[in-house]
Amino acid sequence: MNLPTEILRWRIVAAAGVLLLAGCSTGLQFRSEDSKGSTEPPPPTEMITEQLIAAEKQTNARQGDQDLSRLVVSHPPPYAIGRGDVLSIVVWDHPELAGGGMTAATAAADANGTNASAAANVPQPGFVVDHQGRIQFPFAGLLPVEGLTEEAARALLTQKLARYIANPNITLRVQSYRSKRVYIDGEVKQPGLQAINDIPMTLVEALNRAGGLLPTADQSRIALERGDERYRINLRDLVQRGINPGNIMLAPGDVVRVHSRDESKVFVSGEVVTPKALTMHNGRLTLNEALGETGGISPLSGDARQIYVVRKTPERTRVFQLDARLAGSLAMAESFELRPKDVVYVAASPLANWNRHLSLLFPGALTSAVGVTNRP
């Protein structure tokens, strides 16, 4: 018997025994240090059970239960005239009263930044509402119209002209809407300004005017900023709650941003067939779907007992663990909702850890030992 070969074989067996004991330990090993170098205790591991899933659903419901009552308007009011709007006013049988204002073509060109001569053929005159909310009209003088509807402004002007004209017949309408705007940004085809006109500016109307949502848009993450307040709108959740998105009324100065689906990713790594980053489906992705889209747990190296979900919250880091060998584990994985930026990690089996550690310590030694053992 070759003594050096026999010694090498026993060394490999001893090292393998030590590594096998080390590889039998389960669970992720977390270690964190603060700025002073002291080690903090690792976050506790929470087993995924039916009770935990029910508690998570209640937490998600509370977080998503934002009061949108101020945004929902079933019967929107008519358009109110504002500063900068251009009014078209016609007094029938009195064409001489039409020349006192700025032409509608000039006002439209000024609003759109186009050449005024291109629209100079528009015959109807226009009257611009000044910075104090007034227009100047012959015989009526300075007329405050800000905040009035077309009907109310027409009635006011009729009352003023009735002193000089018997039974005045007046047509008044908004020629150019320039006082109220909303801003649409993000994953829409045509982001930018949208003017509020006589058609109620609902959320759906604004998105349609912007060309609709892009395929990369996340319908569950639409942000609406109004002054110092910020609303999170989930179109899918609104429909499930019986709220018509067409009743969400926008106000002048609102900023609507449609987030991208790429901002809501889940990262799957470890012992799966194809580790990768997954895009959530309009804010929804379950643990079962995440494992399925990556090919499932690796049959050669994955440990079904050690499926982890690492979640960073503003308060702390949470670690969830699922034992896929238990009865009903697949149903729990389907009910466990992931959140953006979650990390799903499948740990390696003890045997896989043993093989890897042995290969690192003795590269090629196991193959040589097996070859020596099999020699006659």
Coordinates of C-alpha atoms in Angstrom, one line a residue:
M1 CA 0.0 0.0 0.0
N2 CA 1.2 3.5 -0.9
L3 CA 1.5 5.3 2.4
P4 CA 1.3 8.9 1.1
T5 CA -1.8 8.1 -0.9
E6 CA -3.4 6.5 2.2
I7 CA -2.6 9.6 4.3
L8 CA -4.0 11.9 1.7
R9 CA -7.2 9.9 1.6
W10 CA -7.7 10.0 5.4
R11 CA -7.0 13.8 5.4
I12 CA -9.7 14.3 2.8
V13 CA -12.1 12.1 4.8
A14 CA -11.4 14.1 8.0
A15 CA -11.8 17.4 6.3
A16 CA -15.0 16.2 4.7
G17 CA -16.4 15.3 8.1
V18 CA -15.7 18.7 9.5
L19 CA -17.2 20.4 6.5
L20 CA -20.3 18.2 6.6
L21 CA -20.9 19.2 10.2
A22 CA -20.5 22.9 9.2
G23 CA -22.7 22.5 6.2
C24 CA -25.6 21.0 8.2
S25 CA -26.2 24.3 9.9
T26 CA -29.4 26.0 8.5
G27 CA -30.5 29.5 8.1
L28 CA -29.0 32.7 6.7
Q29 CA -26.1 34.1 8.7
F30 CA -26.5 37.9 9.0
R31 CA -23.8 40.1 10.5
S32 CA -24.0 43.8 10.7
E33 CA -21.7 46.4 12.2
D34 CA -22.4 50.0 13.2
S35 CA -20.0 52.9 12.7
K36 CA -18.1 52.0 15.8
G37 CA -17.4 48.5 14.7
S38 CA -19.6 46.7 17.2
T39 CA -21.7 43.8 15.9
E40 CA -25.5 44.2 16.0
P41 CA -27.8 41.3 16.6
P42 CA -29.1 39.8 13.4
P43 CA -32.8 40.3 12.5
P44 CA -35.1 37.4 13.6
T45 CA -36.3 35.0 11.1
E46 CA -40.1 34.9 10.8
M47 CA -41.6 31.6 9.5
I48 CA -44.2 32.1 6.8
T49 CA -47.5 30.7 8.1
E50 CA -51.2 31.3 7.6
Q51 CA -51.2 33.7 10.6
L52 CA -48.3 35.8 9.3
I53 CA -49.9 36.0 5.8
A54 CA -53.2 37.2 7.3
A55 CA -51.3 39.8 9.4
E56 CA -49.4 41.0 6.3
K57 CA -52.6 41.4 4.4
Q58 CA -54.1 43.6 7.1
T59 CA -51.0 45.7 7.2
N60 CA -51.1 46.2 3.4
A61 CA -54.7 47.1 3.6
R62 CA -54.1 49.8 6.3
Q63 CA -51.2 51.2 4.3
G64 CA -53.1 51.4 1.1
D65 CA -56.3 52.7 2.7
Q66 CA -55.6 56.3 1.9
D67 CA -58.5 58.7 2.0
L68 CA -59.4 59.6 -1.6
S69 CA -62.7 61.1 -0.9
R70 CA -61.4 64.6 -1.6
L71 CA -60.5 63.5 -5.1
V72 CA -63.7 61.7 -6.0
V73 CA -66.4 63.9 -7.5
S74 CA -69.5 62.3 -9.0
H75 CA -71.0 65.4 -10.5
P76 CA -68.2 67.9 -11.5
P77 CA -69.1 71.6 -11.5
P78 CA -69.1 73.6 -14.8
Y79 CA -66.0 75.4 -15.9
A80 CA -65.2 78.6 -14.1
I81 CA -63.5 81.4 -16.0
G82 CA -60.0 82.2 -14.8
R83 CA -57.3 84.8 -15.4
G84 CA -55.7 84.5 -18.8
D85 CA -58.7 82.9 -20.5
V86 CA -59.8 84.5 -23.7
L87 CA -63.6 85.0 -24.1
S88 CA -65.5 85.3 -27.3
I89 CA -68.4 87.8 -27.0
V90 CA -70.9 88.6 -29.7
V91 CA -73.7 91.1 -29.3
W92 CA -76.2 90.3 -32.0
D93 CA -77.2 93.2 -34.3
H94 CA -74.4 95.3 -32.8
P95 CA -71.2 94.3 -34.7
E96 CA -69.6 97.6 -33.6
L97 CA -69.2 96.2 -30.1
A98 CA -66.9 93.4 -31.3
G99 CA -63.8 95.4 -31.9
G100 CA -62.9 96.3 -28.3
G101 CA -60.9 93.3 -27.4
M102 CA -57.9 91.4 -28.5
T103 CA -58.6 89.0 -31.4
A104 CA -59.0 85.4 -30.6
A105 CA -56.5 84.5 -33.2
T106 CA -53.8 86.7 -31.6
A107 CA -54.7 85.3 -28.1
A108 CA -54.5 81.7 -29.4
A109 CA -51.2 82.4 -31.1
D110 CA -49.8 84.0 -27.9
A111 CA -50.9 81.0 -25.9
N112 CA -49.5 78.4 -28.3
G113 CA -46.4 80.2 -29.3
T114 CA -47.4 80.2 -33.0
N115 CA -47.4 82.9 -35.7
A116 CA -50.4 85.2 -35.2
S117 CA -50.7 85.8 -38.9
A118 CA -51.4 82.1 -39.5
A119 CA -54.7 82.5 -37.6
A120 CA -55.6 86.1 -38.5
N121 CA -58.6 85.0 -40.5
V122 CA -60.6 84.1 -37.4
P123 CA -63.4 86.7 -37.4
Q124 CA -64.6 86.4 -33.8
P125 CA -63.0 88.9 -31.4
G126 CA -61.7 87.8 -28.0
F127 CA -61.4 89.5 -24.7
V128 CA -58.6 88.4 -22.4
V129 CA -59.3 88.1 -18.7
D130 CA -56.6 90.3 -17.0
H131 CA -54.6 89.6 -13.9
Q132 CA -57.4 90.9 -11.7
G133 CA -60.0 88.7 -13.3
R134 CA -61.7 91.4 -15.3
I135 CA -62.5 92.1 -19.0
Q136 CA -63.2 95.5 -20.5
F137 CA -66.2 95.6 -22.8
P138 CA -67.8 98.7 -24.4
F139 CA -70.5 100.3 -22.3
A140 CA -70.1 97.7 -19.6
G141 CA -66.6 98.9 -18.5
L142 CA -64.5 96.6 -16.4
L143 CA -66.5 93.5 -15.8
P144 CA -65.3 91.0 -13.1
V145 CA -65.7 87.5 -14.6
E146 CA -63.2 85.4 -12.7
G147 CA -64.8 82.4 -11.0
L148 CA -68.0 82.8 -13.0
T149 CA -69.4 80.2 -15.4
E150 CA -70.2 81.1 -19.0
E151 CA -73.9 81.4 -18.2
A152 CA -73.2 83.7 -15.1
A153 CA -70.8 85.9 -17.1
R154 CA -73.4 86.2 -19.9
A155 CA -76.1 87.2 -17.5
L156 CA -73.8 89.8 -15.8
L157 CA -72.9 91.3 -19.2
T158 CA -76.6 91.3 -20.3
Q159 CA -77.5 93.2 -17.2
K160 CA -74.8 95.8 -17.8
L161 CA -75.7 96.3 -21.5
A162 CA -79.5 96.5 -20.8
R163 CA -79.0 100.1 -19.7
Y164 CA -77.9 101.1 -23.2
I165 CA -79.4 98.4 -25.5
A166 CA -82.9 97.1 -25.4
N167 CA -83.1 93.4 -24.9
P168 CA -79.4 92.6 -25.7
N169 CA -78.9 89.2 -27.3
I170 CA -75.4 88.0 -26.2
T171 CA -73.4 84.9 -27.0
L172 CA -70.4 84.4 -24.6
R173 CA -68.1 81.5 -24.5
V174 CA -64.5 80.7 -23.6
Q175 CA -62.5 80.9 -26.8
S176 CA -59.1 79.8 -25.3
Y177 CA -58.5 78.0 -22.0
R178 CA -55.3 79.3 -20.5
S179 CA -55.9 79.8 -16.8
K180 CA -55.9 76.2 -15.5
R181 CA -53.4 73.4 -16.2
V182 CA -52.3 70.1 -14.9
Y183 CA -49.0 68.4 -15.5
I184 CA -48.7 64.7 -16.7
D185 CA -45.3 63.0 -16.3
G186 CA -43.8 59.6 -16.4
E187 CA -44.8 56.6 -18.4
V188 CA -47.3 58.2 -20.8
K189 CA -46.9 58.7 -24.6
Q190 CA -47.1 62.5 -24.5
P191 CA -46.0 63.9 -21.1
G192 CA -46.4 67.6 -20.5
L193 CA -49.0 70.3 -19.8
Q194 CA -52.8 69.7 -20.2
A195 CA -55.2 72.6 -20.2
I196 CA -58.4 72.2 -18.2
N197 CA -61.4 73.1 -20.4
D198 CA -65.1 72.7 -20.3
I199 CA -64.7 68.9 -20.3
P200 CA -64.1 67.8 -16.7
M201 CA -60.4 67.0 -16.1
T202 CA -60.6 63.6 -14.5
L203 CA -57.6 61.3 -14.0
V204 CA -58.7 59.1 -16.9
E205 CA -59.3 62.1 -19.1
A206 CA -55.8 63.5 -18.4
L207 CA -54.2 60.1 -19.1
N208 CA -56.1 59.8 -22.3
R209 CA -55.1 63.3 -23.4
A210 CA -51.5 62.4 -22.8
G211 CA -51.8 59.5 -25.3
G212 CA -52.5 56.8 -22.8
L213 CA -50.2 54.7 -20.7
L214 CA -47.1 53.1 -22.1
P215 CA -46.6 49.3 -21.8
T216 CA -43.9 50.0 -19.2
A217 CA -46.3 51.9 -16.9
D218 CA -47.2 50.6 -13.5
Q219 CA -50.9 51.1 -13.0
S220 CA -50.6 50.5 -9.3
R221 CA -48.1 53.4 -8.7
I222 CA -49.7 56.6 -9.9
A223 CA -48.7 59.6 -7.8
L224 CA -50.8 62.7 -7.6
E225 CA -49.3 65.8 -5.9
R226 CA -51.6 68.6 -4.9
G227 CA -49.9 71.3 -2.9
D228 CA -48.3 69.7 0.1
E229 CA -50.4 66.6 -0.2
R230 CA -49.4 63.4 -2.1
Y231 CA -51.8 60.7 -3.0
R232 CA -50.9 57.1 -4.1
I233 CA -53.4 55.8 -6.7
N234 CA -53.7 52.2 -7.6
L235 CA -56.0 51.8 -10.5
R236 CA -56.3 48.0 -10.0
D237 CA -57.1 48.5 -6.4
L238 CA -59.7 51.2 -7.1
V239 CA -61.6 49.0 -9.4
Q240 CA -61.6 46.2 -6.8
R241 CA -62.9 48.7 -4.2
G242 CA -65.7 49.8 -6.5
I243 CA -64.3 53.3 -7.1
N244 CA -64.5 54.6 -10.7
P245 CA -61.2 56.1 -11.7
G246 CA -63.2 58.4 -14.0
N247 CA -64.6 60.1 -10.9
I248 CA -61.2 61.2 -9.6
M249 CA -61.2 65.0 -10.4
L250 CA -58.0 66.9 -10.9
A251 CA -57.5 70.5 -9.8
P252 CA -55.4 73.2 -11.4
G253 CA -51.7 72.8 -10.6
D254 CA -52.0 69.1 -10.0
V255 CA -49.0 67.0 -10.9
V256 CA -49.6 63.4 -12.0
R257 CA -46.7 61.0 -12.4
V258 CA -47.0 57.5 -13.7
H259 CA -44.2 55.3 -12.4
S260 CA -42.4 52.7 -14.4
R261 CA -42.7 49.0 -13.8
D262 CA -38.9 48.9 -13.7
E263 CA -38.9 50.8 -10.4
S264 CA -40.8 47.9 -8.8
K265 CA -38.6 44.9 -9.1
V266 CA -38.0 41.8 -7.0
F267 CA -34.6 40.1 -7.0
V268 CA -34.4 36.3 -6.9
S269 CA -31.0 34.8 -6.2
G270 CA -29.4 31.7 -4.7
E271 CA -30.2 28.1 -5.7
V272 CA -32.8 28.7 -8.4
V273 CA -32.5 27.6 -12.0
T274 CA -32.3 31.2 -13.4
P275 CA -31.5 33.9 -10.8
K276 CA -32.7 37.3 -12.1
A277 CA -34.6 40.5 -11.3
L278 CA -38.4 40.2 -11.9
T279 CA -40.8 43.0 -12.7
M280 CA -44.0 43.1 -10.7
H281 CA -47.3 42.8 -12.5
N282 CA -48.9 46.2 -11.8
G283 CA -47.8 46.0 -8.2
R284 CA -48.5 42.3 -7.6
L285 CA -46.1 39.4 -7.4
T286 CA -46.4 36.4 -5.1
L287 CA -43.5 34.3 -3.8
N288 CA -44.8 31.3 -5.8
E289 CA -44.8 33.4 -9.0
A290 CA -41.3 34.6 -8.3
L291 CA -40.0 31.1 -7.9
G292 CA -41.9 29.9 -10.9
E293 CA -40.6 32.7 -13.2
T294 CA -37.0 31.8 -12.3
G295 CA -37.4 28.1 -13.0
G296 CA -38.0 27.0 -9.5
I297 CA -35.6 25.6 -6.9
S298 CA -32.5 24.0 -8.3
P299 CA -33.0 20.2 -7.9
L300 CA -29.2 19.7 -7.6
S301 CA -28.3 22.2 -5.0
G302 CA -31.3 24.0 -3.6
D303 CA -32.7 23.4 -0.1
A304 CA -36.5 23.5 -0.1
R305 CA -36.4 24.1 3.7
Q306 CA -34.6 27.4 3.3
I307 CA -36.5 29.8 1.1
Y308 CA -36.0 33.3 2.4
V309 CA -37.5 36.7 1.7
V310 CA -35.5 39.7 2.9
R311 CA -37.4 42.9 3.1
K312 CA -36.1 46.4 4.0
T313 CA -38.6 48.5 5.8
P314 CA -38.2 52.0 7.2
E315 CA -38.2 50.6 10.8
R316 CA -36.0 47.5 10.3
T317 CA -34.9 44.6 8.1
R318 CA -37.3 41.7 8.1
V319 CA -36.5 38.1 7.1
F320 CA -39.2 35.6 6.2
Q321 CA -38.6 31.9 5.8
L322 CA -40.7 29.2 4.0
D323 CA -40.2 25.5 4.4
A324 CA -41.5 24.1 1.1
R325 CA -41.6 20.6 2.4
L326 CA -44.5 21.2 4.7
A327 CA -48.0 20.5 3.7
G328 CA -49.8 23.6 2.3
S329 CA -46.5 25.4 1.7
L330 CA -47.3 26.0 -2.0
A331 CA -50.6 27.6 -1.1
M332 CA -48.9 29.8 1.4
A333 CA -46.3 30.8 -1.2
E334 CA -49.1 31.8 -3.5
S335 CA -50.7 33.9 -0.8
F336 CA -47.5 35.6 0.3
E337 CA -47.4 39.0 -1.5
L338 CA -44.0 40.4 -2.3
R339 CA -43.1 44.1 -2.2
P340 CA -40.9 46.1 -4.5
K341 CA -37.1 45.7 -3.8
D342 CA -37.7 42.4 -1.9
V343 CA -34.9 39.8 -2.2
V344 CA -35.9 36.2 -2.5
Y345 CA -33.0 33.8 -1.6
V346 CA -32.9 30.0 -1.8
A347 CA -30.1 28.5 0.3
A348 CA -28.0 25.6 -0.8
S349 CA -28.4 22.2 0.6
P350 CA -25.9 20.8 3.1
L351 CA -24.5 18.4 0.5
A352 CA -24.0 21.2 -2.0
N353 CA -22.2 23.3 0.7
W354 CA -20.0 20.3 1.5
N355 CA -19.0 19.8 -2.1
R356 CA -18.2 23.5 -2.6
H357 CA -16.2 23.8 0.6
L358 CA -14.2 20.7 -0.2
S359 CA -13.5 22.0 -3.7
L360 CA -12.2 25.2 -2.3
L361 CA -9.9 23.6 0.3
F362 CA -8.6 20.7 -1.9
P363 CA -9.1 21.6 -5.6
G364 CA -9.1 18.3 -7.4
A365 CA -8.3 16.3 -4.3
L366 CA -11.7 14.6 -4.1
T367 CA -11.4 13.4 -7.7
S368 CA -7.9 12.1 -7.1
A369 CA -8.9 10.3 -3.9
V370 CA -11.8 8.6 -5.7
G371 CA -9.5 7.6 -8.5
V372 CA -6.9 6.2 -6.0
T373 CA -9.6 4.3 -4.1
N374 CA -11.0 2.7 -7.3
R375 CA -7.6 1.4 -8.3
P376 CA -7.1 -2.4 -8.0

